[in-house]
Short mmCIF file of C-alpha atoms and ligand atoms in Angstrom, two decimals:
data_model
loop_
_atom_site.label_atom_id
_atom_site.label_comp_id
_atom_site.label_asym_id
_atom_site.label_seq_id
_atom_site.Cartn_x
_atom_site.Cartn_y
_atom_site.Cartn_z
CA MET A 1 -18.88 -20.75 -11.33
CA LYS A 2 -17.04 -17.48 -11.84
CA LEU A 3 -13.76 -16.79 -10.05
CA ALA A 4 -14.99 -13.41 -8.80
CA LEU A 5 -18.63 -12.38 -8.44
CA SER A 6 -20.18 -8.96 -8.96
CA PRO A 7 -20.54 -7.06 -5.67
CA ARG A 8 -23.37 -8.11 -3.37
CA GLN A 9 -24.59 -6.56 -0.15
CA SER A 10 -23.68 -8.88 2.70
CA LEU A 11 -25.45 -8.52 6.05
CA ARG A 12 -22.11 -9.02 7.76
CA PHE A 13 -19.43 -7.58 5.51
CA GLY A 14 -21.12 -4.76 3.59
CA MET A 15 -20.77 -4.49 -0.19
CA SER A 16 -18.59 -7.47 -1.01
CA ILE A 17 -16.86 -9.04 -3.96
CA GLU A 18 -16.73 -12.79 -3.45
CA ILE A 19 -13.61 -14.54 -4.74
CA ASN A 20 -13.89 -18.22 -5.58
CA PRO A 21 -10.39 -19.71 -5.84
CA LEU A 22 -11.63 -23.24 -6.53
CA GLY A 23 -13.30 -22.96 -9.92
CA ASP A 24 -16.28 -25.01 -11.06
CA GLN A 25 -15.91 -28.13 -8.97
CA LYS A 26 -16.84 -28.05 -5.30
CA VAL A 27 -13.78 -28.95 -3.24
CA CYS A 28 -14.35 -29.13 0.49
CA SER A 29 -13.18 -31.18 3.44
CA TYR A 30 -16.75 -31.19 4.80
CA ASN A 31 -20.17 -32.13 3.50
CA CYS A 32 -22.27 -29.96 5.80
CA VAL A 33 -25.87 -30.98 6.28
CA TYR A 34 -27.08 -27.62 4.94
CA CYS A 35 -24.53 -27.11 2.14
CA ASN A 36 -26.15 -25.97 -1.09
CA LEU A 37 -23.13 -26.85 -3.24
CA GLY A 38 -23.92 -30.57 -3.40
CA PRO A 39 -21.59 -33.31 -2.20
CA THR A 40 -17.81 -33.12 -2.55
CA GLU A 41 -16.96 -35.68 -5.24
CA ILE A 42 -13.19 -35.71 -4.92
CA ARG A 43 -11.43 -37.58 -2.12
CA MET A 44 -9.25 -35.36 0.00
CA ASN A 45 -6.14 -37.49 -0.54
CA GLN A 46 -6.57 -37.00 -4.30
CA VAL A 47 -6.78 -33.20 -4.25
CA LYS A 48 -3.05 -32.64 -4.82
CA LYS A 49 -2.83 -35.23 -7.59
CA GLN A 50 -6.07 -34.64 -9.43
CA MET A 51 -7.18 -31.07 -9.03
CA GLU A 52 -6.22 -28.32 -11.39
CA PHE A 53 -7.23 -25.21 -9.57
CA PRO A 54 -7.56 -21.87 -11.33
CA SER A 55 -4.19 -20.14 -11.46
CA VAL A 56 -3.31 -17.18 -9.28
CA ASP A 57 -3.07 -15.05 -12.46
CA ALA A 58 -6.57 -16.09 -13.60
CA ILE A 59 -8.09 -15.28 -10.21
CA GLU A 60 -6.34 -11.92 -10.07
CA SER A 61 -7.51 -11.06 -13.54
CA ALA A 62 -11.16 -11.99 -12.75
CA LEU A 63 -10.99 -9.87 -9.60
CA ARG A 64 -9.50 -6.85 -11.37
CA GLU A 65 -12.25 -7.06 -14.01
CA ILE A 66 -14.99 -6.96 -11.36
CA ILE A 67 -13.26 -4.12 -9.53
CA THR A 68 -13.05 -2.11 -12.75
CA GLU A 69 -16.77 -2.70 -13.38
CA SER A 70 -17.56 -1.61 -9.81
CA VAL A 71 -15.55 1.59 -10.18
CA THR A 72 -17.35 2.36 -13.47
CA GLN A 73 -20.69 1.91 -11.71
CA ASN A 74 -19.58 3.96 -8.68
CA THR A 75 -20.07 0.97 -6.38
CA SER A 76 -18.09 1.37 -3.21
CA ILE A 77 -16.58 -1.94 -2.04
CA ASP A 78 -16.26 -2.76 1.67
CA SER A 79 -14.85 -6.29 1.47
CA LEU A 80 -13.03 -8.76 -0.71
CA LEU A 81 -14.28 -12.12 0.53
CA VAL A 82 -12.30 -15.25 -0.23
CA SER A 83 -14.86 -18.01 -0.02
CA GLY A 84 -16.47 -19.68 -3.01
CA ASN A 85 -17.02 -23.23 -4.14
CA GLY A 86 -15.83 -25.10 -1.03
CA GLU A 87 -12.92 -24.63 1.38
CA PRO A 88 -10.57 -21.94 0.03
CA THR A 89 -7.48 -23.09 1.96
CA LEU A 90 -7.51 -26.27 -0.17
CA HIS A 91 -6.28 -24.26 -3.17
CA LEU A 92 -2.72 -25.54 -3.57
CA GLU A 93 -1.30 -22.03 -3.91
CA ILE A 94 -3.45 -20.29 -1.31
CA ASP A 95 -0.35 -18.61 0.16
CA GLN A 96 0.71 -17.07 -3.17
CA LEU A 97 -2.89 -16.23 -3.99
CA THR A 98 -3.28 -14.43 -0.68
CA GLU A 99 -0.16 -12.34 -1.31
CA ARG A 100 -1.46 -11.43 -4.78
CA LEU A 101 -4.89 -10.46 -3.45
CA ARG A 102 -3.22 -8.34 -0.79
CA LYS A 103 -1.30 -6.53 -3.53
CA VAL A 104 -4.47 -5.84 -5.54
CA GLN A 105 -6.27 -4.64 -2.42
CA GLN A 106 -3.46 -2.26 -1.45
CA GLU A 107 -3.16 -0.96 -4.98
CA VAL A 108 -6.81 -0.33 -5.86
CA LEU A 109 -9.05 -0.84 -2.81
CA PRO A 110 -7.02 0.17 0.24
CA ASN A 111 -10.14 0.88 2.27
CA ALA A 112 -11.71 -2.54 1.66
CA LYS A 113 -11.00 -5.43 4.00
CA LEU A 114 -9.50 -8.68 2.74
CA ILE A 115 -11.43 -11.45 4.50
CA ILE A 116 -11.32 -15.24 4.28
CA LEU A 117 -14.15 -17.58 5.27
CA THR A 118 -12.86 -21.02 6.23
CA ASN A 119 -14.26 -24.19 7.74
CA GLY A 120 -11.19 -24.35 9.99
CA ALA A 121 -10.42 -27.98 9.11
CA HIS A 122 -6.83 -27.27 8.07
CA ILE A 123 -5.65 -24.77 10.63
CA GLU A 124 -3.49 -27.23 12.50
CA ASN A 125 -1.09 -26.75 9.57
CA ARG A 126 1.54 -24.02 10.25
CA ARG A 127 1.57 -22.80 6.65
CA THR A 128 -2.22 -22.40 6.66
CA VAL A 129 -2.04 -20.43 9.91
CA GLU A 130 0.63 -18.10 8.45
CA THR A 131 -1.48 -17.58 5.33
CA LEU A 132 -4.67 -16.90 7.28
CA ASN A 133 -2.81 -14.35 9.38
CA LEU A 134 -2.15 -12.28 6.23
CA TYR A 135 -5.88 -11.41 5.98
CA ASP A 136 -7.53 -8.47 7.68
CA GLU A 137 -10.13 -10.88 9.06
CA ARG A 138 -10.27 -14.69 9.40
CA VAL A 139 -13.75 -16.11 9.82
CA ILE A 140 -13.90 -19.69 11.12
CA LYS A 141 -17.07 -21.74 10.98
CA ILE A 142 -18.04 -23.51 14.20
CA ASP A 143 -21.66 -24.66 14.06
CA ALA A 144 -21.52 -27.46 16.60
CA ALA A 145 -18.83 -28.14 19.15
CA SER A 146 -19.40 -31.57 20.69
CA GLU A 147 -17.52 -34.25 18.76
CA THR A 148 -20.89 -35.87 17.91
CA GLY A 149 -22.43 -32.59 16.79
CA PHE A 150 -19.29 -31.69 14.83
CA LYS A 151 -19.53 -34.92 12.83
CA ALA A 152 -23.31 -34.75 12.40
CA VAL A 153 -23.34 -31.17 11.08
CA ASN A 154 -20.10 -31.14 9.07
CA ALA A 155 -19.79 -34.77 7.88
CA PRO A 156 -16.00 -34.27 7.59
CA LEU A 157 -14.15 -36.08 4.80
CA ILE A 158 -10.89 -35.96 6.70
CA ARG A 159 -9.94 -37.13 10.17
CA GLY A 160 -10.93 -33.78 11.56
CA ASN A 161 -12.29 -33.16 14.99
CA MET A 162 -13.33 -30.26 17.13
CA SER A 163 -10.16 -30.19 19.21
CA LYS A 164 -8.02 -29.74 16.10
CA VAL A 165 -10.13 -26.78 14.99
CA THR A 166 -10.00 -25.28 18.49
CA SER A 167 -6.24 -25.60 18.89
CA GLY A 168 -5.63 -24.33 15.34
CA ALA A 169 -7.88 -21.32 15.89
CA ARG A 170 -5.90 -20.38 18.99
CA LYS A 171 -2.74 -20.08 16.87
CA LEU A 172 -4.27 -17.36 14.71
CA SER A 173 -3.53 -13.72 15.44
CA ASP A 174 -7.27 -13.35 16.01
CA CYS A 175 -10.46 -14.62 14.41
CA ILE A 176 -14.19 -14.22 14.07
CA ILE A 177 -16.32 -17.30 14.68
CA GLN A 178 -19.30 -17.75 12.42
CA SER A 179 -22.06 -20.14 13.47
CA VAL A 180 -25.09 -21.15 11.45
CA PHE A 181 -28.02 -22.42 13.56
CA PHE A 182 -30.84 -24.42 12.04
CA GLN A 183 -33.77 -26.70 12.90
CA GLY A 184 -34.50 -30.24 11.68
CA GLN A 185 -32.00 -32.95 10.73
CA ASN A 186 -28.95 -32.82 13.06
CA SER A 187 -30.15 -29.49 14.44
CA ASN A 188 -27.56 -27.70 16.57
CA LEU A 189 -30.16 -25.97 18.75
CA ASP A 190 -30.31 -28.69 21.39
CA ALA A 191 -29.49 -27.36 24.91
CA ASP A 192 -26.52 -29.71 25.51
CA GLU A 193 -25.06 -28.90 22.09
CA LEU A 194 -25.40 -25.18 22.77
CA ASP A 195 -23.63 -25.56 26.13
CA GLU A 196 -20.70 -27.29 24.38
CA TRP A 197 -20.66 -24.60 21.69
CA MET A 198 -20.47 -21.84 24.31
CA GLU A 199 -17.64 -23.62 26.10
CA VAL A 200 -15.59 -24.15 22.93
CA VAL A 201 -16.17 -20.61 21.71
CA GLY A 202 -14.99 -19.36 25.11
CA ILE A 203 -11.79 -21.43 24.73
CA VAL A 204 -11.06 -20.05 21.24
CA LYS A 205 -11.61 -16.46 22.46
CA PRO A 206 -12.46 -14.94 19.08
CA LYS A 207 -12.60 -11.18 18.73
CA SER A 208 -16.24 -11.50 17.70
CA ILE A 209 -18.93 -14.12 17.05
CA HIS A 210 -21.40 -13.91 14.18
CA ILE A 211 -24.50 -16.02 14.62
CA HIS A 212 -27.06 -16.39 11.89
CA THR A 213 -29.20 -18.94 10.12
CA LEU A 214 -29.60 -20.18 6.58
CA ALA A 215 -30.14 -17.57 3.91
CA LYS A 216 -33.43 -17.77 2.00
CA ASP A 217 -33.52 -20.80 -0.34
CA SER A 218 -29.88 -21.52 0.49
CA THR A 219 -30.15 -25.24 1.19
CA ASN A 220 -31.28 -28.16 -0.94
CA ASN A 221 -31.93 -30.31 2.13
CA PRO A 222 -35.72 -30.54 2.69
CA ASP A 223 -35.18 -31.88 6.22
CA ILE A 224 -33.74 -28.70 7.66
CA SER A 225 -35.10 -25.20 8.10
CA PRO A 226 -33.78 -21.89 9.41
CA ALA A 227 -33.62 -21.05 13.11
CA THR A 228 -35.99 -18.28 14.15
CA GLU A 229 -34.89 -14.81 15.16
CA ASP A 230 -36.01 -15.60 18.74
CA GLU A 231 -33.81 -18.69 18.84
CA LEU A 232 -30.80 -16.67 17.69
CA TYR A 233 -31.39 -13.93 20.26
CA THR A 234 -31.88 -16.53 23.01
CA ILE A 235 -28.43 -17.94 22.18
CA LEU A 236 -27.01 -14.42 22.19
CA SER A 237 -28.43 -13.56 25.61
CA LYS A 238 -27.37 -16.90 27.17
CA PHE A 239 -23.86 -16.36 25.83
CA GLN A 240 -23.72 -12.77 27.06
CA ARG A 241 -24.54 -13.98 30.58
CA LYS A 242 -21.41 -16.19 30.47
CA SER A 243 -18.89 -14.18 28.50
CA ASN A 244 -17.92 -10.65 27.49
CA ILE A 245 -16.78 -11.69 23.99
CA GLU A 246 -18.65 -9.63 21.39
CA ILE A 247 -21.52 -11.59 19.82
CA LYS A 248 -23.84 -10.38 17.05
CA VAL A 249 -27.00 -11.78 15.47
CA PHE A 250 -27.51 -11.34 11.72
CA TYR A 251 -31.09 -12.10 10.79
CA ASP A 252 -33.15 -11.20 7.77
CA PRO A 253 -35.59 -13.88 6.53
CA GLU A 254 -35.51 -12.37 3.04
CA ALA A 255 -31.71 -12.25 2.76
CA THR A 256 -30.31 -14.51 0.07
CA TYR A 257 -26.72 -13.70 1.06
CA ILE A 258 -25.51 -13.35 4.63
S1 LIG B 1 -17.76 -25.95 4.80
FE1 LIG B 1 -18.99 -24.65 3.48
S2 LIG B 1 -18.59 -25.38 1.41
FE2 LIG B 1 -17.87 -26.95 2.81
S3 LIG B 1 -19.59 -28.37 2.95
FE3 LIG B 1 -19.74 -26.92 4.64
S4 LIG B 1 -21.11 -25.29 3.88
FE4 LIG B 1 -20.39 -26.47 2.08
#
């Protein structure tokens, strides 16, 4: 897997260059029921000892190459998205990497936003919070908020729980919550689960909420399927009756990248 991907049109973030700080091996603290990256093979307590992540220099160089290509092709970039092959905050030098990406952004793409997508599992850590606050936007994934739903959807590989994610998210300068809704195995569309989700989202008080479903062909799990557009808009209208936090639906059944 490349360290920086050619620009793609994201439904949420416009024309985006995705930065993968983790290299070829998936490294994540979750094994989400819908994840298309396969299972995480490495144990979380072995990450520091065993993983050799791509260096900050290598990631910068891959990013600069893609930016140069984009400029040559007159492609205007809206976002630099730190995401990739698992949970980006697990990169052992995520703080230095973030500072370097910031420098590149300010130097060559000052109008693009630097955004990180995180599963939120490590935001109880002060250093992670400080690093996340260096981004223009921090997008935290909360798909299910009851402790049972949290475990069923995310299958965490650490002793994570919903309250840790919630209290960590409240330490951030601000955040966007991203929630993927789906049908089938461990579906998070059940009424009680949705009530818990609304309550937790209200506690976090994000600046915005992005709700969507699985992108086309984006899961290898045959037991789950995307939520419908109606289901997403029903969640939106229920939430709007309870809260004035901005909430947006992103739905396109043909989209392969959301
Ligand atoms: S947090 Fe993202 S990368 Fe990690 S298992 Fe879930 S979907 Fe996959």
